[in-house]
Amino acid sequence: MKKQRSAKSVRAKEMRCGWLFLAPASILIFIMSFYPMIRALITSFQKGSSANLQFANPLYFNYARMIKDKIFIKSVGNTFLYLFIEVPVMLIFAILLAQILNNKDIKFRGFFRTCVFLPCATSLVSYSLIFKSLFATQGLINSLLMKMGIISENINWLGTEGTAKAVIIIALIWRWTGYNMVFYLAGLQNIDYEVYEAARIDGANGFQSFWYMTVPLLKPTIIMTFIMSINGTLQLFDESVNLTQGGPANSTITMSHYIYNNSFGQGVANFGYSSAMAFVVFIMVAILAYINLRVGDRRD
């Protein structure tokens, strides 16, 4: 009995010690993350200026307003267009580059890996300004296309809806491909190289080894990068602000950019409506992440 009491006392002390270590981080997470989320949810049911917020009548006023807001609907369409094009292309490039640069026979692998990853280390504002200058009417891209005879006059890349969206997608792929490649490289390096040698002996070609061995073994990493990329794209902000300012005529604006405009960018601090839109984005991220996990989780 004494031994049992002593063991319970030790376990209780260990539990208290564990909670003592967890308490500072837990308190900070609650203060910095959960409390703002709860406060934003409450604010999403209010309307009025920042100094005079009052609960709306009806409470769902801000959410109903979104359905009639053409700019918000446009921002949702733009964001999902970027998502459906940029994320698959970026992740395919990332996994292919990781497969190539994981080859032990390639010389200067470290140099090439650094070159692919380097765009990710560039600041968001800097790389947006670089792309803005490259695709300017008198920029390098138009000059090269003119010299090659592909175009006869300069293209207003950032002033036309279709080309402005294309520039944003290209910029996203350029910046984030190397970031995702690092995850795939880490996953590939955990796969024993002898597995590929055995497949080669059995007669499998390069594509078969990649499709039937590499992709299934990288499945957890692929799911993780999909979820992170979806989360990042649904919160896309910098490219819309710094490349096109949401133009022309809000044709490239994203949801986060529109939320910012309603909160700070248009001189009217409409925090209630902005909070409601932010919660819609949160729900979208949660639903898409859940779908990815359910599709990717195929346990026997």
Tab-separated table of N, CA, C and O in Angstrom, residues 22-131:
chain	number	residue	atom	x	y	z
A	22	LEU	N	4.270	23.700	-18.951
A	22	LEU	CA	3.381	24.024	-20.069
A	22	LEU	C	2.638	25.337	-19.874
A	22	LEU	O	2.213	25.970	-20.855
A	23	ALA	N	2.466	25.749	-18.635
A	23	ALA	CA	1.634	26.914	-18.324
A	23	ALA	C	2.060	28.192	-19.047
A	23	ALA	O	1.212	28.865	-19.660
A	24	PRO	N	3.350	28.593	-19.036
A	24	PRO	CA	3.720	29.852	-19.716
A	24	PRO	C	3.378	29.844	-21.204
A	24	PRO	O	2.800	30.809	-21.715
A	25	ALA	N	3.724	28.742	-21.892
A	25	ALA	CA	3.426	28.663	-23.326
A	25	ALA	C	1.922	28.639	-23.569
A	25	ALA	O	1.423	29.287	-24.498
A	26	SER	N	1.187	27.895	-22.729
A	26	SER	CA	-0.265	27.802	-22.899
A	26	SER	C	-0.935	29.153	-22.706
A	26	SER	O	-1.839	29.534	-23.456
A	27	ILE	N	-0.476	29.892	-21.695
A	27	ILE	CA	-1.046	31.219	-21.434
A	27	ILE	C	-0.766	32.164	-22.591
A	27	ILE	O	-1.648	32.912	-23.039
A	28	LEU	N	0.467	32.116	-23.116
A	28	LEU	CA	0.819	32.984	-24.242
A	28	LEU	C	0.014	32.629	-25.489
A	28	LEU	O	-0.452	33.520	-26.218
A	29	ILE	N	-0.164	31.317	-25.746
A	29	ILE	CA	-0.956	30.894	-26.901
A	29	ILE	C	-2.389	31.377	-26.772
A	29	ILE	O	-2.996	31.850	-27.741
A	30	PHE	N	-2.947	31.271	-25.580
A	30	PHE	CA	-4.318	31.726	-25.373
A	30	PHE	C	-4.429	33.239	-25.585
A	30	PHE	O	-5.338	33.711	-26.273
A	31	ILE	N	-3.479	33.989	-25.006
A	31	ILE	CA	-3.534	35.448	-25.102
A	31	ILE	C	-3.300	35.921	-26.536
A	31	ILE	O	-3.996	36.814	-27.030
A	32	MET	N	-2.329	35.312	-27.227
A	32	MET	CA	-1.923	35.793	-28.540
A	32	MET	C	-2.726	35.186	-29.688
A	32	MET	O	-2.764	35.750	-30.776
A	33	SER	N	-3.365	34.026	-29.456
A	33	SER	CA	-4.078	33.343	-30.551
A	33	SER	C	-5.573	33.177	-30.269
A	33	SER	O	-6.414	33.678	-31.021
A	34	PHE	N	-5.903	32.469	-29.203
A	34	PHE	CA	-7.297	32.106	-28.985
A	34	PHE	C	-8.156	33.302	-28.564
A	34	PHE	O	-9.290	33.439	-29.031
A	35	TYR	N	-7.626	34.146	-27.691
A	35	TYR	CA	-8.418	35.312	-27.300
A	35	TYR	C	-8.717	36.228	-28.485
A	35	TYR	O	-9.873	36.649	-28.660
A	36	PRO	N	-7.720	36.556	-29.353
A	36	PRO	CA	-8.056	37.360	-30.536
A	36	PRO	C	-9.089	36.695	-31.440
A	36	PRO	O	-9.933	37.381	-32.032
A	37	MET	N	-9.027	35.344	-31.562
A	37	MET	CA	-10.010	34.644	-32.385
A	37	MET	C	-11.410	34.787	-31.795
A	37	MET	O	-12.381	35.046	-32.523
A	38	ILE	N	-11.511	34.611	-30.490
A	38	ILE	CA	-12.819	34.750	-29.832
A	38	ILE	C	-13.325	36.185	-29.957
A	38	ILE	O	-14.501	36.438	-30.254
A	39	ARG	N	-12.415	37.145	-29.750
A	39	ARG	CA	-12.793	38.546	-29.840
A	39	ARG	C	-13.227	38.912	-31.258
A	39	ARG	O	-14.188	39.662	-31.458
A	40	ALA	N	-12.516	38.354	-32.262
A	40	ALA	CA	-12.877	38.619	-33.652
A	40	ALA	C	-14.238	38.024	-33.994
A	40	ALA	O	-15.017	38.622	-34.754
A	41	LEU	N	-14.542	36.842	-33.425
A	41	LEU	CA	-15.867	36.239	-33.659
A	41	LEU	C	-16.966	37.136	-33.102
A	41	LEU	O	-17.999	37.349	-33.758
A	42	ILE	N	-16.754	37.672	-31.904
A	42	ILE	CA	-17.746	38.585	-31.317
A	42	ILE	C	-17.882	39.841	-32.173
A	42	ILE	O	-18.993	40.313	-32.443
A	43	THR	N	-16.742	40.372	-32.625
A	43	THR	CA	-16.754	41.592	-33.445
A	43	THR	C	-17.470	41.367	-34.776
A	43	THR	O	-18.079	42.300	-35.319
A	44	SER	N	-17.429	40.131	-35.290
A	44	SER	CA	-18.067	39.856	-36.584
A	44	SER	C	-19.584	40.009	-36.525
A	44	SER	O	-20.233	40.104	-37.568
A	45	PHE	N	-20.158	40.034	-35.311
A	45	PHE	CA	-21.597	40.236	-35.156
A	45	PHE	C	-21.939	41.693	-34.830
A	45	PHE	O	-23.077	41.998	-34.487
A	46	GLN	N	-20.952	42.569	-34.948
A	46	GLN	CA	-21.157	43.980	-34.626
A	46	GLN	C	-20.965	44.841	-35.867
A	46	GLN	O	-20.364	44.410	-36.851
A	47	LYS	N	-21.467	46.049	-35.809
A	47	LYS	CA	-21.261	47.000	-36.898
A	47	LYS	C	-21.092	48.400	-36.309
A	47	LYS	O	-21.370	48.642	-35.142
A	48	GLY	N	-20.634	49.290	-37.165
A	48	GLY	CA	-20.366	50.647	-36.716
A	48	GLY	C	-18.878	50.942	-36.783
A	48	GLY	O	-18.062	50.098	-37.157
A	49	SER	N	-18.505	52.157	-36.412
A	49	SER	CA	-17.097	52.550	-36.432
A	49	SER	C	-16.354	51.887	-35.278
A	49	SER	O	-16.960	51.339	-34.358
A	50	SER	N	-15.027	51.933	-35.356
A	50	SER	CA	-14.210	51.242	-34.355
A	50	SER	C	-14.451	51.768	-32.949
A	50	SER	O	-14.313	51.045	-31.970
A	51	ALA	N	-14.821	53.045	-32.829
A	51	ALA	CA	-15.054	53.640	-31.506
A	51	ALA	C	-16.482	53.439	-31.009
A	51	ALA	O	-16.781	53.719	-29.850
A	52	ASN	N	-17.366	52.937	-31.869
A	52	ASN	CA	-18.776	52.819	-31.501
A	52	ASN	C	-19.374	51.544	-32.079
A	52	ASN	O	-20.354	51.577	-32.820
A	53	LEU	N	-18.758	50.414	-31.743
A	53	LEU	CA	-19.257	49.138	-32.230
A	53	LEU	C	-20.465	48.700	-31.412
A	53	LEU	O	-20.452	48.745	-30.186
A	54	GLN	N	-21.504	48.271	-32.129
A	54	GLN	CA	-22.716	47.785	-31.486
A	54	GLN	C	-23.170	46.514	-32.197
A	54	GLN	O	-22.908	46.334	-33.388
A	55	PHE	N	-23.836	45.641	-31.452
A	55	PHE	CA	-24.311	44.402	-32.062
A	55	PHE	C	-25.344	44.718	-33.136
A	55	PHE	O	-26.244	45.542	-32.942
A	56	ALA	N	-25.158	44.055	-34.277
A	56	ALA	CA	-26.028	44.315	-35.426
A	56	ALA	C	-27.402	43.695	-35.203
A	56	ALA	O	-27.568	42.763	-34.417
A	57	ASN	N	-28.369	44.214	-35.912
A	57	ASN	CA	-29.729	43.684	-35.874
A	57	ASN	C	-30.210	43.475	-37.308
A	57	ASN	O	-30.481	44.429	-38.023
A	58	PRO	N	-30.251	42.219	-37.770
A	58	PRO	CA	-29.992	40.965	-37.062
A	58	PRO	C	-28.490	40.708	-36.879
A	58	PRO	O	-27.668	41.376	-37.502
A	59	LEU	N	-28.159	39.728	-36.044
A	59	LEU	CA	-26.764	39.458	-35.714
A	59	LEU	C	-25.956	39.027	-36.936
A	59	LEU	O	-24.756	39.287	-37.023
A	60	TYR	N	-26.614	38.361	-37.897
A	60	TYR	CA	-25.895	37.865	-39.081
A	60	TYR	C	-25.795	38.921	-40.183
A	60	TYR	O	-25.503	38.600	-41.334
A	61	PHE	N	-25.989	40.186	-39.838
A	61	PHE	CA	-26.000	41.262	-40.830
A	61	PHE	C	-24.724	41.267	-41.681
A	61	PHE	O	-24.785	41.350	-42.916
A	62	ASN	N	-23.556	41.182	-41.029
A	62	ASN	CA	-22.288	41.236	-41.773
A	62	ASN	C	-22.114	40.039	-42.692
A	62	ASN	O	-21.568	40.158	-43.795
A	63	TYR	N	-22.576	38.879	-42.259
A	63	TYR	CA	-22.455	37.675	-43.083
A	63	TYR	C	-23.406	37.740	-44.279
A	63	TYR	O	-23.066	37.301	-45.384
A	64	ALA	N	-24.597	38.290	-44.056
A	64	ALA	CA	-25.545	38.460	-45.165
A	64	ALA	C	-25.030	39.490	-46.169
A	64	ALA	O	-25.259	39.362	-47.374
A	65	ARG	N	-24.337	40.479	-45.659
A	65	ARG	CA	-23.801	41.533	-46.530
A	65	ARG	C	-22.788	40.972	-47.535
A	65	ARG	O	-22.708	41.439	-48.667
A	66	MET	N	-22.035	39.957	-47.111
A	66	MET	CA	-21.016	39.381	-47.995
A	66	MET	C	-21.623	38.790	-49.264
A	66	MET	O	-21.020	38.843	-50.341
A	67	ILE	N	-22.805	38.214	-49.131
A	67	ILE	CA	-23.453	37.573	-50.285
A	67	ILE	C	-23.772	38.600	-51.365
A	67	ILE	O	-23.737	38.290	-52.563
A	68	LYS	N	-24.047	39.829	-50.964
A	68	LYS	CA	-24.407	40.885	-51.913
A	68	LYS	C	-23.205	41.737	-52.322
A	68	LYS	O	-23.344	42.602	-53.195
A	69	ASP	N	-22.069	41.521	-51.690
A	69	ASP	CA	-20.875	42.329	-51.951
A	69	ASP	C	-20.144	41.781	-53.177
A	69	ASP	O	-19.476	40.740	-53.111
A	70	LYS	N	-20.256	42.475	-54.302
A	70	LYS	CA	-19.658	42.000	-55.556
A	70	LYS	C	-18.137	41.960	-55.487
A	70	LYS	O	-17.506	41.078	-56.081
A	71	ILE	N	-17.551	42.916	-54.772
A	71	ILE	CA	-16.082	42.932	-54.676
A	71	ILE	C	-15.593	41.741	-53.853
A	71	ILE	O	-14.587	41.102	-54.198
A	72	PHE	N	-16.301	41.422	-52.774
A	72	PHE	CA	-15.910	40.263	-51.971
A	72	PHE	C	-16.042	38.980	-52.787
A	72	PHE	O	-15.155	38.118	-52.754
A	73	ILE	N	-17.133	38.841	-53.506
A	73	ILE	CA	-17.321	37.653	-54.348
A	73	ILE	C	-16.217	37.574	-55.404
A	73	ILE	O	-15.680	36.506	-55.702
A	74	LYS	N	-15.847	38.737	-55.954
A	74	LYS	CA	-14.757	38.782	-56.925
A	74	LYS	C	-13.445	38.349	-56.276
A	74	LYS	O	-12.655	37.602	-56.876
A	75	SER	N	-13.201	38.809	-55.051
A	75	SER	CA	-11.962	38.449	-54.353
A	75	SER	C	-11.903	36.952	-54.065
A	75	SER	O	-10.837	36.338	-54.136
A	76	VAL	N	-13.056	36.354	-53.735
A	76	VAL	CA	-13.102	34.908	-53.510
A	76	VAL	C	-12.773	34.162	-54.806
A	76	VAL	O	-11.976	33.214	-54.814
A	77	GLY	N	-13.374	34.602	-55.918
A	77	GLY	CA	-13.095	33.969	-57.209
A	77	GLY	C	-11.632	34.097	-57.586
A	77	GLY	O	-11.020	33.123	-58.070
A	78	ASN	N	-11.047	35.283	-57.384
A	78	ASN	CA	-9.628	35.479	-57.707
A	78	ASN	C	-8.738	34.567	-56.872
A	78	ASN	O	-7.811	33.931	-57.388
A	79	THR	N	-9.018	34.508	-55.565
A	79	THR	CA	-8.185	33.710	-54.664
A	79	THR	C	-8.241	32.237	-55.036
A	79	THR	O	-7.207	31.551	-55.055
A	80	PHE	N	-9.427	31.729	-55.345
A	80	PHE	CA	-9.537	30.318	-55.712
A	80	PHE	C	-8.948	30.045	-57.098
A	80	PHE	O	-8.450	28.942	-57.351
A	81	LEU	N	-8.969	31.029	-57.975
A	81	LEU	CA	-8.292	30.864	-59.272
A	81	LEU	C	-6.794	30.685	-59.055
A	81	LEU	O	-6.175	29.779	-59.634
A	82	TYR	N	-6.197	31.546	-58.215
A	82	TYR	CA	-4.780	31.390	-57.893
A	82	TYR	C	-4.518	30.033	-57.252
A	82	TYR	O	-3.524	29.366	-57.553
A	83	LEU	N	-5.424	29.626	-56.372
A	83	LEU	CA	-5.262	28.359	-55.656
A	83	LEU	C	-5.257	27.172	-56.614
A	83	LEU	O	-4.364	26.313	-56.560
A	84	PHE	N	-6.233	27.111	-57.515
A	84	PHE	CA	-6.384	25.949	-58.389
A	84	PHE	C	-5.278	25.855	-59.438
A	84	PHE	O	-4.970	24.756	-59.915
A	85	ILE	N	-4.679	26.977	-59.802
A	85	ILE	CA	-3.608	26.952	-60.806
A	85	ILE	C	-2.241	26.861	-60.140
A	85	ILE	O	-1.420	25.997	-60.488
A	86	GLU	N	-2.000	27.748	-59.179
A	86	GLU	CA	-0.649	27.878	-58.609
A	86	GLU	C	-0.245	26.691	-57.756
A	86	GLU	O	0.876	26.178	-57.885
A	87	VAL	N	-1.124	26.211	-56.879
A	87	VAL	CA	-0.734	25.167	-55.932
A	87	VAL	C	-0.352	23.862	-56.632
A	87	VAL	O	0.736	23.322	-56.377
A	88	PRO	N	-1.177	23.291	-57.541
A	88	PRO	CA	-0.752	22.053	-58.207
A	88	PRO	C	0.528	22.216	-59.024
A	88	PRO	O	1.420	21.362	-58.956
A	89	VAL	N	0.624	23.305	-59.792
A	89	VAL	CA	1.820	23.520	-60.618
A	89	VAL	C	3.058	23.652	-59.734
A	89	VAL	O	4.109	23.046	-60.006
A	90	MET	N	2.950	24.435	-58.678
A	90	MET	CA	4.082	24.655	-57.776
A	90	MET	C	4.537	23.351	-57.124
A	90	MET	O	5.743	23.061	-57.069
A	91	LEU	N	3.609	22.541	-56.651
A	91	LEU	CA	3.977	21.310	-55.957
A	91	LEU	C	4.524	20.264	-56.919
A	91	LEU	O	5.420	19.496	-56.555
A	92	ILE	N	4.019	20.245	-58.147
A	92	ILE	CA	4.570	19.320	-59.151
A	92	ILE	C	6.008	19.705	-59.472
A	92	ILE	O	6.909	18.851	-59.517
A	93	PHE	N	6.255	20.998	-59.696
A	93	PHE	CA	7.622	21.460	-59.933
A	93	PHE	C	8.523	21.134	-58.742
A	93	PHE	O	9.673	20.714	-58.903
A	94	ALA	N	8.000	21.335	-57.534
A	94	ALA	CA	8.802	21.112	-56.325
A	94	ALA	C	9.219	19.652	-56.196
A	94	ALA	O	10.384	19.349	-55.896
A	95	ILE	N	8.291	18.732	-56.421
A	95	ILE	CA	8.621	17.314	-56.265
A	95	ILE	C	9.537	16.829	-57.380
A	95	ILE	O	10.429	15.992	-57.163
A	96	LEU	N	9.366	17.375	-58.591
A	96	LEU	CA	10.256	16.999	-59.693
A	96	LEU	C	11.671	17.522	-59.455
A	96	LEU	O	12.660	16.807	-59.675
A	97	LEU	N	11.787	18.758	-59.011
A	97	LEU	CA	13.106	19.320	-58.708
A	97	LEU	C	13.769	18.563	-57.560
A	97	LEU	O	14.984	18.316	-57.580
A	98	ALA	N	12.983	18.196	-56.553
A	98	ALA	CA	13.537	17.428	-55.437
A	98	ALA	C	14.050	16.072	-55.911
A	98	ALA	O	15.119	15.621	-55.486
A	99	GLN	N	13.298	15.438	-56.808
A	99	GLN	CA	13.723	14.140	-57.345
A	99	GLN	C	15.013	14.276	-58.129
A	99	GLN	O	15.931	13.447	-57.999
A	100	ILE	N	15.111	15.323	-58.924
A	100	ILE	CA	16.329	15.535	-59.729
A	100	ILE	C	17.518	15.847	-58.831
A	100	ILE	O	18.608	15.271	-58.983
A	101	LEU	N	17.332	16.756	-57.879
A	101	LEU	CA	18.448	17.201	-57.045
A	101	LEU	C	18.764	16.231	-55.911
A	101	LEU	O	19.703	16.459	-55.148
A	102	ASN	N	17.994	15.161	-55.799
A	102	ASN	CA	18.313	14.110	-54.835
A	102	ASN	C	19.224	13.049	-55.435
A	102	ASN	O	19.722	12.178	-54.722
A	103	ASN	N	19.455	13.149	-56.738
A	103	ASN	CA	20.322	12.195	-57.439
A	103	ASN	C	21.764	12.380	-56.985
A	103	ASN	O	22.342	13.461	-57.125
A	104	LYS	N	22.359	11.334	-56.440
A	104	LYS	CA	23.715	11.440	-55.893
A	104	LYS	C	24.768	11.608	-56.974
A	104	LYS	O	25.920	11.961	-56.669
A	105	ASP	N	24.425	11.365	-58.244
A	105	ASP	CA	25.396	11.485	-59.333
A	105	ASP	C	25.518	12.904	-59.873
A	105	ASP	O	26.402	13.191	-60.673
A	106	ILE	N	24.587	13.794	-59.478
A	106	ILE	CA	24.625	15.177	-59.957
A	106	ILE	C	25.679	15.960	-59.178
A	106	ILE	O	25.695	15.945	-57.943
A	107	LYS	N	26.545	16.653	-59.919
A	107	LYS	CA	27.568	17.482	-59.284
A	107	LYS	C	26.967	18.838	-58.893
A	107	LYS	O	26.008	19.297	-59.493
A	108	PHE	N	27.549	19.457	-57.893
A	108	PHE	CA	27.122	20.775	-57.406
A	108	PHE	C	25.652	20.774	-56.960
A	108	PHE	O	24.916	21.740	-57.177
A	109	ARG	N	25.230	19.662	-56.359
A	109	ARG	CA	23.831	19.586	-55.906
A	109	ARG	C	23.512	20.684	-54.896
A	109	ARG	O	22.430	21.279	-54.944
A	110	GLY	N	24.438	20.937	-54.003
A	110	GLY	CA	24.208	21.976	-52.996
A	110	GLY	C	23.999	23.346	-53.607
A	110	GLY	O	23.139	24.115	-53.165
A	111	PHE	N	24.766	23.644	-54.660
A	111	PHE	CA	24.630	24.933	-55.340
A	111	PHE	C	23.260	25.068	-55.994
A	111	PHE	O	22.586	26.099	-55.845
A	112	PHE	N	22.845	24.029	-56.701
A	112	PHE	CA	21.553	24.092	-57.384
A	112	PHE	C	20.393	24.129	-56.389
A	112	PHE	O	19.396	24.812	-56.611
A	113	ARG	N	20.519	23.411	-55.293
A	113	ARG	CA	19.476	23.451	-54.262
A	113	ARG	C	19.355	24.859	-53.684
A	113	ARG	O	18.249	25.353	-53.464
A	114	THR	N	20.496	25.487	-53.462
A	114	THR	CA	20.485	26.854	-52.932
A	114	THR	C	19.828	27.808	-53.912
A	114	THR	O	19.051	28.687	-53.511
A	115	CYS	N	20.143	27.660	-55.207
A	115	CYS	CA	19.562	28.540	-56.236
A	115	CYS	C	18.047	28.410	-56.278
A	115	CYS	O	17.334	29.414	-56.429
A	116	VAL	N	17.537	27.172	-56.153
A	116	VAL	CA	16.086	26.958	-56.202
A	116	VAL	C	15.421	27.502	-54.945
A	116	VAL	O	14.317	28.064	-54.998
A	117	PHE	N	16.093	27.366	-53.804
A	117	PHE	CA	15.508	27.810	-52.542
A	117	PHE	C	15.652	29.319	-52.325
A	117	PHE	O	14.874	29.913	-51.581
A	118	LEU	N	16.622	29.947	-53.001
A	118	LEU	CA	16.946	31.355	-52.746
A	118	LEU	C	15.758	32.306	-52.879
A	118	LEU	O	15.635	33.247	-52.075
A	119	PRO	N	14.850	32.140	-53.871
A	119	PRO	CA	13.697	33.052	-53.947
A	119	PRO	C	12.876	33.101	-52.675
A	119	PRO	O	12.323	34.149	-52.330
A	120	CYS	N	12.808	31.976	-51.955
A	120	CYS	CA	12.037	31.938	-50.715
A	120	CYS	C	12.664	32.815	-49.643
A	120	CYS	O	11.968	33.324	-48.763
A	121	ALA	N	13.982	32.993	-49.714
A	121	ALA	CA	14.684	33.816	-48.720
A	121	ALA	C	14.577	35.304	-49.033
A	121	ALA	O	14.944	36.136	-48.207
A	122	THR	N	14.064	35.637	-50.227
A	122	THR	CA	13.890	37.038	-50.608
A	122	THR	C	12.663	37.606	-49.903
A	122	THR	O	11.645	36.932	-49.783
A	123	SER	N	12.751	38.830	-49.439
A	123	SER	CA	11.616	39.430	-48.739
A	123	SER	C	10.436	39.596	-49.696
A	123	SER	O	10.614	39.781	-50.906
A	124	LEU	N	9.230	39.523	-49.131
A	124	LEU	CA	8.013	39.587	-49.941
A	124	LEU	C	7.921	40.897	-50.720
A	124	LEU	O	7.562	40.911	-51.901
A	125	VAL	N	8.254	41.993	-50.081
A	125	VAL	CA	8.160	43.295	-50.747
A	125	VAL	C	9.204	43.390	-51.854
A	125	VAL	O	8.910	43.853	-52.968
A	126	SER	N	10.422	42.926	-51.583
A	126	SER	CA	11.510	43.025	-52.565
A	126	SER	C	11.191	42.246	-53.833
A	126	SER	O	11.335	42.760	-54.939
A	127	TYR	N	10.747	41.001	-53.656
A	127	TYR	CA	10.504	40.212	-54.851
A	127	TYR	C	9.277	40.716	-55.632
A	127	TYR	O	9.228	40.619	-56.859
A	128	SER	N	8.318	41.297	-54.936
A	128	SER	CA	7.177	41.898	-55.631
A	128	SER	C	7.630	43.087	-56.475
A	128	SER	O	7.185	43.264	-57.615
A	129	LEU	N	8.526	43.890	-55.926
A	129	LEU	CA	9.046	45.034	-56.680
A	129	LEU	C	9.876	44.570	-57.877
A	129	LEU	O	9.837	45.189	-58.945
A	130	ILE	N	10.612	43.473	-57.710
A	130	ILE	CA	11.391	42.924	-58.828
A	130	ILE	C	10.464	42.508	-59.960
A	130	ILE	O	10.691	42.835	-61.139
A	131	PHE	N	9.407	41.771	-59.624
A	131	PHE	CA	8.466	41.325	-60.656
A	131	PHE	C	7.725	42.509	-61.267
A	131	PHE	O	7.421	42.508	-62.469
